XYZ file of C-alpha atoms in Angstrom:
567
model
C 0.000 0.000 0.000
C 2.764 2.410 1.043
C 4.859 1.275 -1.900
C 1.993 2.035 -4.287
C 1.533 5.506 -2.799
C 5.238 6.287 -3.169
C 5.177 5.015 -6.729
C 2.199 7.247 -7.576
C 3.863 10.319 -6.027
C 7.103 9.590 -7.865
C 5.250 9.216 -11.163
C 3.413 12.496 -10.584
C 6.725 14.299 -10.027
C 8.130 12.788 -13.211
C 5.071 13.920 -15.166
C 5.348 17.414 -13.683
C 9.011 17.752 -14.688
C 8.294 16.372 -18.133
C 5.509 18.923 -18.589
C 7.808 21.710 -17.370
C 10.597 20.596 -19.707
C 8.201 20.505 -22.641
C 6.890 23.951 -21.724
C 10.421 25.407 -21.595
C 11.355 23.833 -24.925
C 8.277 25.377 -26.539
C 9.242 28.800 -25.168
C 12.880 28.586 -26.245
C 12.709 31.921 -28.074
C 11.376 33.668 -24.974
C 14.192 32.184 -22.891
C 16.759 33.504 -25.374
C 15.101 36.927 -25.249
C 15.318 36.771 -21.476
C 19.014 35.929 -21.676
C 19.567 38.828 -24.094
C 17.854 41.278 -21.772
C 19.722 40.059 -18.695
C 23.115 40.325 -20.429
C 22.226 43.782 -21.785
C 21.118 44.887 -18.319
C 24.431 43.745 -16.808
C 26.420 45.503 -19.535
C 24.410 48.653 -18.808
C 25.470 48.553 -15.159
C 29.084 48.449 -16.334
C 28.514 51.311 -18.799
C 27.407 53.554 -15.928
C 30.963 53.380 -14.616
C 32.352 54.930 -17.819
C 32.336 58.710 -17.856
C 33.713 59.594 -21.304
C 31.014 59.703 -23.945
C 33.190 58.644 -26.866
C 34.311 55.537 -24.948
C 30.697 54.660 -24.157
C 29.779 55.238 -27.806
C 32.395 52.792 -29.064
C 31.782 50.203 -26.352
C 27.995 50.242 -26.843
C 28.351 49.695 -30.589
C 30.857 46.861 -30.164
C 28.675 45.225 -27.499
C 25.715 45.371 -29.888
C 27.628 43.691 -32.724
C 29.060 41.067 -30.353
C 25.660 40.180 -28.914
C 24.169 39.833 -32.397
C 26.952 37.482 -33.476
C 26.711 35.497 -30.228
C 22.984 34.888 -30.570
C 22.415 34.600 -34.342
C 25.878 33.960 -35.771
C 26.514 34.855 -39.394
C 23.005 36.271 -39.791
C 24.791 39.382 -38.553
C 25.565 39.949 -42.246
C 21.855 40.572 -42.938
C 21.937 43.794 -40.929
C 25.530 44.679 -41.831
C 24.787 44.905 -45.563
C 21.926 47.378 -45.203
C 23.854 49.448 -42.638
C 26.780 49.823 -45.051
C 24.409 50.666 -47.914
C 22.707 53.416 -45.899
C 26.035 54.864 -44.782
C 27.087 55.086 -48.442
C 23.897 56.772 -49.659
C 23.976 59.205 -46.719
C 27.387 60.312 -47.987
C 26.693 60.219 -51.730
C 23.094 61.437 -52.090
C 22.984 65.142 -51.286
C 19.540 66.037 -52.633
C 16.102 65.905 -51.046
C 15.469 62.360 -52.262
C 17.808 60.816 -49.684
C 15.030 59.784 -47.236
C 12.911 58.340 -50.056
C 15.814 56.258 -51.390
C 16.676 55.025 -47.901
C 13.033 54.269 -47.095
C 12.312 52.289 -50.263
C 15.563 50.322 -50.367
C 15.560 49.484 -46.651
C 11.964 48.267 -46.694
C 12.424 46.347 -49.952
C 15.488 44.727 -48.405
C 13.439 43.852 -45.306
C 10.834 42.178 -47.524
C 13.574 40.303 -49.407
C 15.053 38.988 -46.150
C 11.671 37.633 -45.123
C 11.622 35.498 -48.262
C 15.341 34.680 -48.333
C 14.760 31.145 -47.016
C 13.075 30.338 -50.334
C 16.458 30.501 -52.085
C 18.322 28.423 -49.513
C 19.597 31.036 -47.049
C 18.853 30.930 -43.295
C 15.390 32.311 -42.533
C 14.892 35.712 -40.929
C 12.966 34.616 -37.850
C 12.668 35.417 -34.184
C 15.708 37.323 -32.869
C 17.249 38.055 -36.265
C 13.898 39.477 -37.395
C 13.613 41.660 -34.278
C 17.086 43.102 -34.886
C 16.223 43.853 -38.502
C 13.014 45.635 -37.454
C 14.852 48.020 -35.128
C 17.659 48.469 -37.656
C 15.109 49.498 -40.299
C 13.681 52.197 -38.029
C 17.104 53.542 -37.075
C 18.501 53.685 -40.614
C 15.454 55.280 -42.241
C 14.988 57.665 -39.321
C 18.633 58.734 -39.549
C 18.289 59.525 -43.258
C 15.334 61.806 -42.469
C 17.276 63.528 -39.678
C 20.233 64.112 -42.022
C 18.002 65.443 -44.814
C 16.171 67.771 -42.404
C 19.461 69.145 -41.070
C 20.683 69.855 -44.610
C 17.540 71.879 -45.341
C 17.411 73.792 -42.067
C 18.438 77.054 -43.760
C 15.397 76.759 -46.028
C 13.042 76.110 -43.113
C 11.451 78.535 -40.708
C 11.771 77.182 -37.185
C 11.962 78.286 -33.574
C 15.505 77.538 -32.306
C 14.132 77.386 -28.770
C 11.903 74.436 -29.682
C 13.498 72.789 -32.713
C 16.952 71.350 -33.214
C 18.848 69.644 -36.001
C 21.591 67.069 -35.788
C 25.173 67.580 -36.859
C 25.628 65.231 -39.807
C 27.363 62.088 -38.494
C 30.528 60.549 -39.881
C 30.350 57.009 -41.251
C 31.622 55.460 -38.032
C 29.213 57.476 -35.868
C 26.281 56.287 -38.014
C 27.607 52.718 -37.766
C 27.901 52.804 -33.967
C 24.428 54.349 -33.622
C 22.963 51.567 -35.762
C 24.447 48.877 -33.492
C 24.072 50.673 -30.157
C 22.936 47.801 -27.935
C 20.241 49.530 -25.784
C 16.973 48.950 -27.633
C 18.638 46.935 -30.406
C 16.752 43.692 -29.770
C 13.336 44.773 -28.480
C 13.174 48.553 -28.774
C 12.367 51.242 -27.799
C 13.297 53.286 -30.859
C 15.117 56.571 -30.289
C 16.400 59.125 -32.773
C 20.025 59.907 -33.512
C 19.518 63.269 -31.776
C 18.467 61.508 -28.560
C 21.457 59.178 -28.910
C 23.873 62.110 -29.312
C 22.488 63.742 -26.160
C 23.998 60.829 -24.232
C 27.253 60.500 -26.160
C 28.038 64.229 -26.054
C 27.338 64.539 -22.322
C 30.246 63.247 -20.230
C 28.294 63.944 -17.033
C 25.107 62.066 -17.950
C 25.979 59.126 -15.693
C 26.012 61.395 -12.646
C 22.221 61.715 -12.910
C 20.439 59.235 -10.639
C 18.034 57.081 -12.640
C 16.919 54.522 -10.071
C 13.525 56.120 -9.477
C 12.824 55.696 -13.208
C 13.897 52.061 -13.086
C 12.106 51.187 -9.843
C 8.549 51.548 -11.131
C 9.453 49.651 -14.283
C 10.778 46.759 -12.207
C 7.562 46.806 -10.160
C 5.602 46.312 -13.374
C 8.031 43.579 -14.390
C 7.531 41.839 -11.031
C 3.807 41.247 -11.640
C 3.689 40.972 -15.427
C 6.275 38.176 -15.761
C 4.560 35.722 -13.348
C 1.188 36.598 -14.882
C 2.578 35.855 -18.352
C 4.003 32.473 -17.298
C 0.861 31.330 -15.467
C -1.551 32.431 -18.191
C 0.640 30.986 -20.929
C 0.829 27.627 -19.157
C -2.943 27.541 -18.611
C -3.994 28.929 -22.009
C -1.417 28.130 -24.711
C -1.936 29.575 -28.174
C -2.266 26.098 -29.683
C -5.726 25.885 -28.096
C -7.016 28.224 -30.811
C -5.820 25.900 -33.568
C -7.350 22.657 -32.293
C -10.637 21.293 -33.628
C -11.952 20.808 -30.077
C -11.737 24.570 -29.553
C -14.206 25.202 -32.380
C -16.686 22.706 -30.937
C -17.179 24.952 -27.906
C -19.599 27.872 -27.608
C -18.916 31.321 -29.044
C -18.655 32.766 -25.533
C -15.990 30.174 -24.674
C -13.978 30.949 -27.795
C -14.054 34.692 -27.161
C -13.147 34.194 -23.480
C -10.152 31.995 -24.284
C -8.894 34.420 -26.929
C -9.247 37.251 -24.378
C -7.079 35.347 -21.870
C -4.512 34.559 -24.560
C -4.409 38.242 -25.507
C -3.912 39.007 -21.806
C -0.758 36.876 -21.582
C 0.431 38.424 -24.822
C 0.170 41.863 -23.192
C 1.913 40.651 -20.032
C 4.723 39.215 -22.167
C 5.224 42.587 -23.836
C 4.964 44.455 -20.526
C 7.658 42.343 -18.873
C 10.062 42.509 -21.835
C 9.668 46.226 -22.499
C 9.965 47.211 -18.847
C 13.433 45.640 -18.850
C 14.262 47.079 -22.296
C 13.301 50.591 -21.170
C 15.328 50.136 -17.976
C 18.385 49.250 -20.092
C 17.995 52.524 -22.014
C 17.549 54.496 -18.797
C 20.677 52.925 -17.261
C 22.614 54.116 -20.309
C 21.204 57.638 -19.916
C 19.060 57.410 -23.052
C 15.836 59.407 -22.806
C 16.706 61.176 -19.531
C 15.763 64.870 -19.785
C 14.705 67.686 -17.433
C 10.956 67.607 -16.864
C 10.628 71.300 -17.697
C 12.125 70.705 -21.165
C 8.831 68.933 -21.981
C 10.298 65.725 -23.451
C 7.989 63.716 -25.695
C 8.113 60.096 -26.811
C 10.747 59.408 -29.459
C 11.597 63.055 -30.060
C 13.091 64.084 -26.742
C 12.952 67.683 -25.435
C 10.585 70.246 -26.936
C 12.171 73.182 -25.080
C 15.790 73.299 -26.212
C 16.517 76.457 -24.224
C 15.456 74.807 -20.958
C 17.375 71.638 -21.844
C 20.609 73.602 -22.179
C 19.883 75.555 -19.025
C 18.893 72.709 -16.684
C 20.703 69.574 -17.920
C 23.160 68.327 -15.266
C 22.241 71.241 -12.999
C 21.852 70.424 -9.326
C 18.228 70.157 -8.207
C 16.828 69.462 -11.684
C 13.969 66.979 -11.882
C 14.237 64.475 -14.729
C 11.901 62.055 -16.464
C 12.289 59.238 -18.983
C 9.237 59.951 -21.127
C 11.286 60.033 -24.341
C 11.777 56.239 -24.358
C 8.541 55.180 -22.658
C 7.004 52.708 -25.092
C 4.028 51.706 -22.970
C 1.446 53.437 -20.820
C 0.102 50.323 -19.094
C -2.687 52.093 -17.183
C -4.095 53.587 -20.389
C -3.781 50.279 -22.237
C -5.749 48.434 -19.577
C -8.244 51.089 -18.464
C -8.785 53.534 -21.324
C -12.235 53.161 -22.853
C -11.378 54.362 -26.355
C -9.641 52.670 -29.281
C -7.609 55.779 -30.028
C -6.500 56.116 -26.411
C -5.173 52.558 -26.320
C -3.492 52.870 -29.725
C -1.662 55.989 -28.537
C -0.531 54.175 -25.378
C 0.883 51.105 -27.180
C 4.387 50.944 -28.707
C 4.618 54.716 -28.566
C 8.160 55.095 -29.907
C 7.308 53.170 -33.076
C 4.161 55.279 -33.407
C 6.361 58.373 -33.209
C 8.467 56.979 -36.060
C 5.384 56.217 -38.174
C 3.851 59.635 -37.496
C 7.050 61.617 -38.036
C 8.497 59.795 -41.041
C 5.394 58.479 -42.821
C 2.123 60.194 -41.887
C 3.452 63.777 -41.809
C 5.516 63.332 -44.990
C 2.730 62.278 -47.362
C -0.526 63.915 -48.548
C -3.173 63.824 -45.840
C -5.625 62.046 -48.152
C -3.478 58.896 -48.173
C -1.698 59.399 -44.858
C -3.705 57.019 -42.698
C -3.874 54.214 -45.269
C -0.170 54.443 -46.107
C 0.846 54.602 -42.451
C -1.191 51.499 -41.585
C 0.218 49.661 -44.609
C 3.813 50.518 -43.677
C 3.169 49.455 -40.085
C 1.704 46.126 -41.186
C 4.579 45.455 -43.602
C 7.141 46.415 -40.965
C 5.683 43.916 -38.497
C 5.733 41.129 -41.073
C 4.222 39.791 -44.268
C 1.816 37.396 -42.586
C -1.827 37.954 -43.593
C -2.828 38.136 -39.926
C -0.959 41.431 -39.518
C -2.744 43.049 -42.457
C -6.159 41.721 -41.407
C -5.671 43.198 -37.939
C -4.349 46.575 -39.095
C -7.139 46.972 -41.641
C -9.647 46.480 -38.820
C -8.240 49.456 -36.909
C -9.680 52.199 -39.200
C -13.114 50.563 -39.011
C -13.048 50.649 -35.202
C -11.775 54.233 -34.985
C -14.343 55.419 -37.537
C -17.121 53.817 -35.498
C -15.732 55.384 -32.336
C -15.559 58.862 -33.872
C -19.138 58.604 -35.065
C -20.655 57.266 -31.859
C -18.835 59.859 -29.753
C -20.216 62.617 -31.970
C -23.789 61.809 -30.939
C -23.348 60.864 -27.275
C -23.848 63.885 -25.049
C -21.479 64.608 -22.193
C -22.485 65.867 -18.765
C -21.531 69.347 -17.479
C -18.215 67.885 -16.262
C -17.375 66.809 -19.821
C -17.786 63.115 -18.959
C -19.596 60.465 -20.960
C -22.561 58.610 -19.405
C -21.454 55.712 -17.205
C -23.575 53.157 -19.049
C -22.097 54.155 -22.396
C -18.565 54.146 -20.946
C -18.985 50.560 -19.722
C -20.506 49.504 -23.050
C -17.717 51.038 -25.130
C -15.024 49.645 -22.830
C -16.386 46.162 -23.536
C -16.446 46.931 -27.276
C -12.864 48.114 -27.071
C -11.776 44.920 -25.310
C -13.597 42.789 -27.886
C -12.036 44.754 -30.725
C -8.444 44.456 -29.580
C -8.921 40.818 -28.611
C -10.034 40.048 -32.153
C -7.191 42.050 -33.690
C -4.632 40.398 -31.399
C -5.698 36.994 -32.692
C -4.453 38.036 -36.131
C -1.057 38.937 -34.660
C -0.829 35.599 -32.867
C -2.319 33.182 -35.392
C -0.553 34.914 -38.313
C -1.809 32.777 -41.222
C -4.864 33.569 -43.317
C -6.399 30.158 -42.645
C -6.071 30.250 -38.851
C -7.080 33.908 -38.517
C -10.137 33.714 -40.763
C -11.146 30.388 -39.236
C -11.238 31.954 -35.779
C -12.872 35.199 -36.924
C -15.522 33.210 -38.761
C -16.150 31.061 -35.679
C -17.034 34.194 -33.708
C -19.068 35.513 -36.656
C -16.849 38.577 -37.286
C -18.731 40.090 -34.365
C -16.479 43.148 -34.001
C -16.779 44.074 -37.672
C -20.570 43.801 -37.612
C -20.858 45.783 -34.378
C -18.688 48.591 -35.751
C -20.583 48.720 -39.047
C -23.861 48.867 -37.107
C -22.537 51.722 -34.950
C -21.436 53.686 -38.029
C -24.764 53.236 -39.834
C -26.754 54.086 -36.709
C -24.690 57.234 -36.068
C -25.053 58.482 -39.631
C -28.787 57.751 -39.622
C -29.262 59.473 -36.264
C -27.426 62.633 -37.344
C -29.325 62.756 -40.624
C -32.608 62.638 -38.712
C -31.461 65.403 -36.374
C -30.544 67.659 -39.289
C -33.815 66.968 -41.092
C -35.735 67.794 -37.927
C -34.153 71.254 -37.657
C -36.839 73.763 -38.597
C -36.206 77.268 -39.930
C -37.220 78.756 -36.594
C -34.841 76.606 -34.614
C -32.011 77.463 -37.013
C -32.515 81.196 -36.403
C -32.458 80.548 -32.661
C -29.309 78.481 -33.064
C -27.578 81.295 -34.954
C -28.219 83.688 -32.071
C -26.789 81.183 -29.620
C -23.591 80.679 -31.613
C -20.621 82.977 -31.100
C -20.305 85.955 -33.459
C -16.792 84.991 -34.496
C -17.843 81.478 -35.469
C -20.853 82.679 -37.471
C -18.607 85.155 -39.291
C -16.132 82.460 -40.208
C -18.787 80.038 -41.470
C -20.105 82.747 -43.774
C -16.634 83.791 -44.914
C -15.539 80.268 -45.740
C -18.701 79.422 -47.665
C -18.482 82.639 -49.704
C -14.894 81.776 -50.660
C -15.635 78.312 -51.944
C -12.498 77.924 -54.068
C -9.800 76.068 -52.061
C -7.007 78.455 -53.151
C -8.915 81.515 -51.950
C -9.748 79.735 -48.722
C -6.076 78.935 -48.082
C -5.108 82.565 -48.766
C -7.590 83.668 -46.122
C -6.062 81.251 -43.643
C -2.534 82.519 -44.273
C -3.414 86.213 -44.143
C -5.484 86.207 -40.964
C -3.903 86.765 -37.527
C -2.949 83.668 -35.569
C -5.750 84.020 -33.010
C -8.357 84.008 -35.798
C -7.103 80.756 -37.277
C -8.188 78.548 -34.406
C -11.939 78.537 -35.172
C -11.117 78.232 -38.874
C -9.175 75.038 -38.466
C -12.075 73.657 -36.464
C -14.430 74.521 -39.288
C -12.472 73.283 -42.322
C -11.537 69.689 -43.159
C -12.696 68.181 -39.875
C -13.144 65.021 -41.870
C -13.695 62.344 -39.264
C -15.681 63.598 -36.344
C -18.848 64.805 -38.028
C -20.610 63.749 -41.186
C -23.293 66.455 -41.393
C -22.262 68.223 -44.585
C -23.055 69.099 -48.163
C -20.756 68.544 -51.131
C -19.457 71.653 -52.810
C -20.229 71.472 -56.517
C -17.060 73.063 -57.862
C -14.367 70.991 -56.148
C -16.186 67.944 -54.725
C -14.645 68.485 -51.299
C -16.632 67.559 -48.216
C -16.338 70.346 -45.663
C -17.456 69.673 -42.128
C -18.437 72.564 -39.886
C -18.420 72.805 -36.108
C -19.477 75.815 -34.090
C -17.039 76.849 -31.371
C -18.154 77.692 -27.857
C -21.400 75.734 -28.025
C -22.391 72.532 -26.289
C -24.976 71.046 -28.653
C -23.619 69.254 -31.715
C -26.985 69.363 -33.487
C -26.978 73.148 -33.215
C -23.570 73.303 -34.859
C -24.669 71.022 -37.661
C -27.842 73.010 -38.285
C -25.927 76.284 -38.552
C -23.493 74.799 -41.034
C -26.315 73.227 -43.018
C -28.199 76.541 -43.152
C -25.221 78.534 -44.477
C -24.265 75.943 -47.050
C -27.813 75.849 -48.399
C -28.041 79.652 -48.666
C -24.655 80.389 -50.226
C -24.071 77.483 -52.607
């Protein structure tokens, strides 16, 4: 009897260790990432002992190259080739097409590497892919910074708020490309932010432990949560036939829990990655210099005045990739998007969205983001769902009235928070399942519920606003005009009279700065409100909003009235 009990206990222990071993083997890539982060963290502690910036610059670059070779071997050549190419074009191409050439060639090369296994070369996967992603951002971003600095004499800018880099030598560009903080997991930082550390021999005298402490607190809960949730709800569950025999509620619940461990995985990794940057002094700026994500300080005068001065308060906002509280608690799609992977969003906004015509900006930015992440169909399916969700959100928020404290009704807030969770859970499945077959199979099993809900919200919002406009009588319109501010009424009339876009732009340029604010609210507000009429001459939809008024319907009625009278 006792012998049988001992045998059973022994067998249970064997089974437990076998399960643990199998679990660790399956997560081999995560273990290697963990090793990378630990080694980088230890190197960062050593780097804090080095005062001279040029020594730190050279050591950080050599450490980056050494770590790449140690972990992926001769795949180091994949990144080396494109780094050398970009260094050459930065030196040879002196015209304004430098960023375009760098952008196209670097992204085409990234796409080629993702298919290189088809011609017999080692595949670009896992760690080698992550390195190439960061390298792409750094190289293209550097070409834009160089091009902007070359054109600074042709640009009007405020020297107190804007700065340009000194064009780097070939070896400085090379060492920046391989600088080990952020090289394997991010965050992305510009060459200007990098030079702020290299050119400051006293940067290591600034205490950074308060900026690391809260990140390690987040790491302390997110890592165990990731391991436990991953063990209980592995991704393979969503690929098994048994999973699709369960109820829709079960399938959505499991995908939600899988998305939760995905977030915890990112939280734990990026908290360490950000801490590595902070230890190296990257992204540490005086609070009063108003540092922003990716860019760094927005008040250059205060930066020069307060950096390294005794008693200065610092923050690390410039390399903060995640705002975990907003990701978990924010009720809006846009709020969560802004809080996630913020340094990459800065890169996309600064080097894609702001550099192309506004009409194609959003579509092109989403396409570049999807291609940068990978060429799997799941990425594109997820990214193409984002505009649908944000469009629905913009429309529903335009008809929901806020209370006097500018807060949305509690019932609506709870409802939209659930919609937001459902939306990102569905989109995350595309990132995790990757293939067209697996992603569409899951989305079909939950009846594309997010897509249908968002389409319903959009149609309902448009229908509701159309009814409100139709219900506006002539008497109510006159009352509305009296309620609106005189300045706003004047601008609506002025803009409608000058229907030709060129004349309208001349008006905008010639008017004093303080008069432009209501104008910008009135013209081309293309997403928030759909109550409009099409101008015959130029087929441009112009959306009007009245300033200083609480009722959206009133604003729409005023705009509708003026358009009808002056067309």
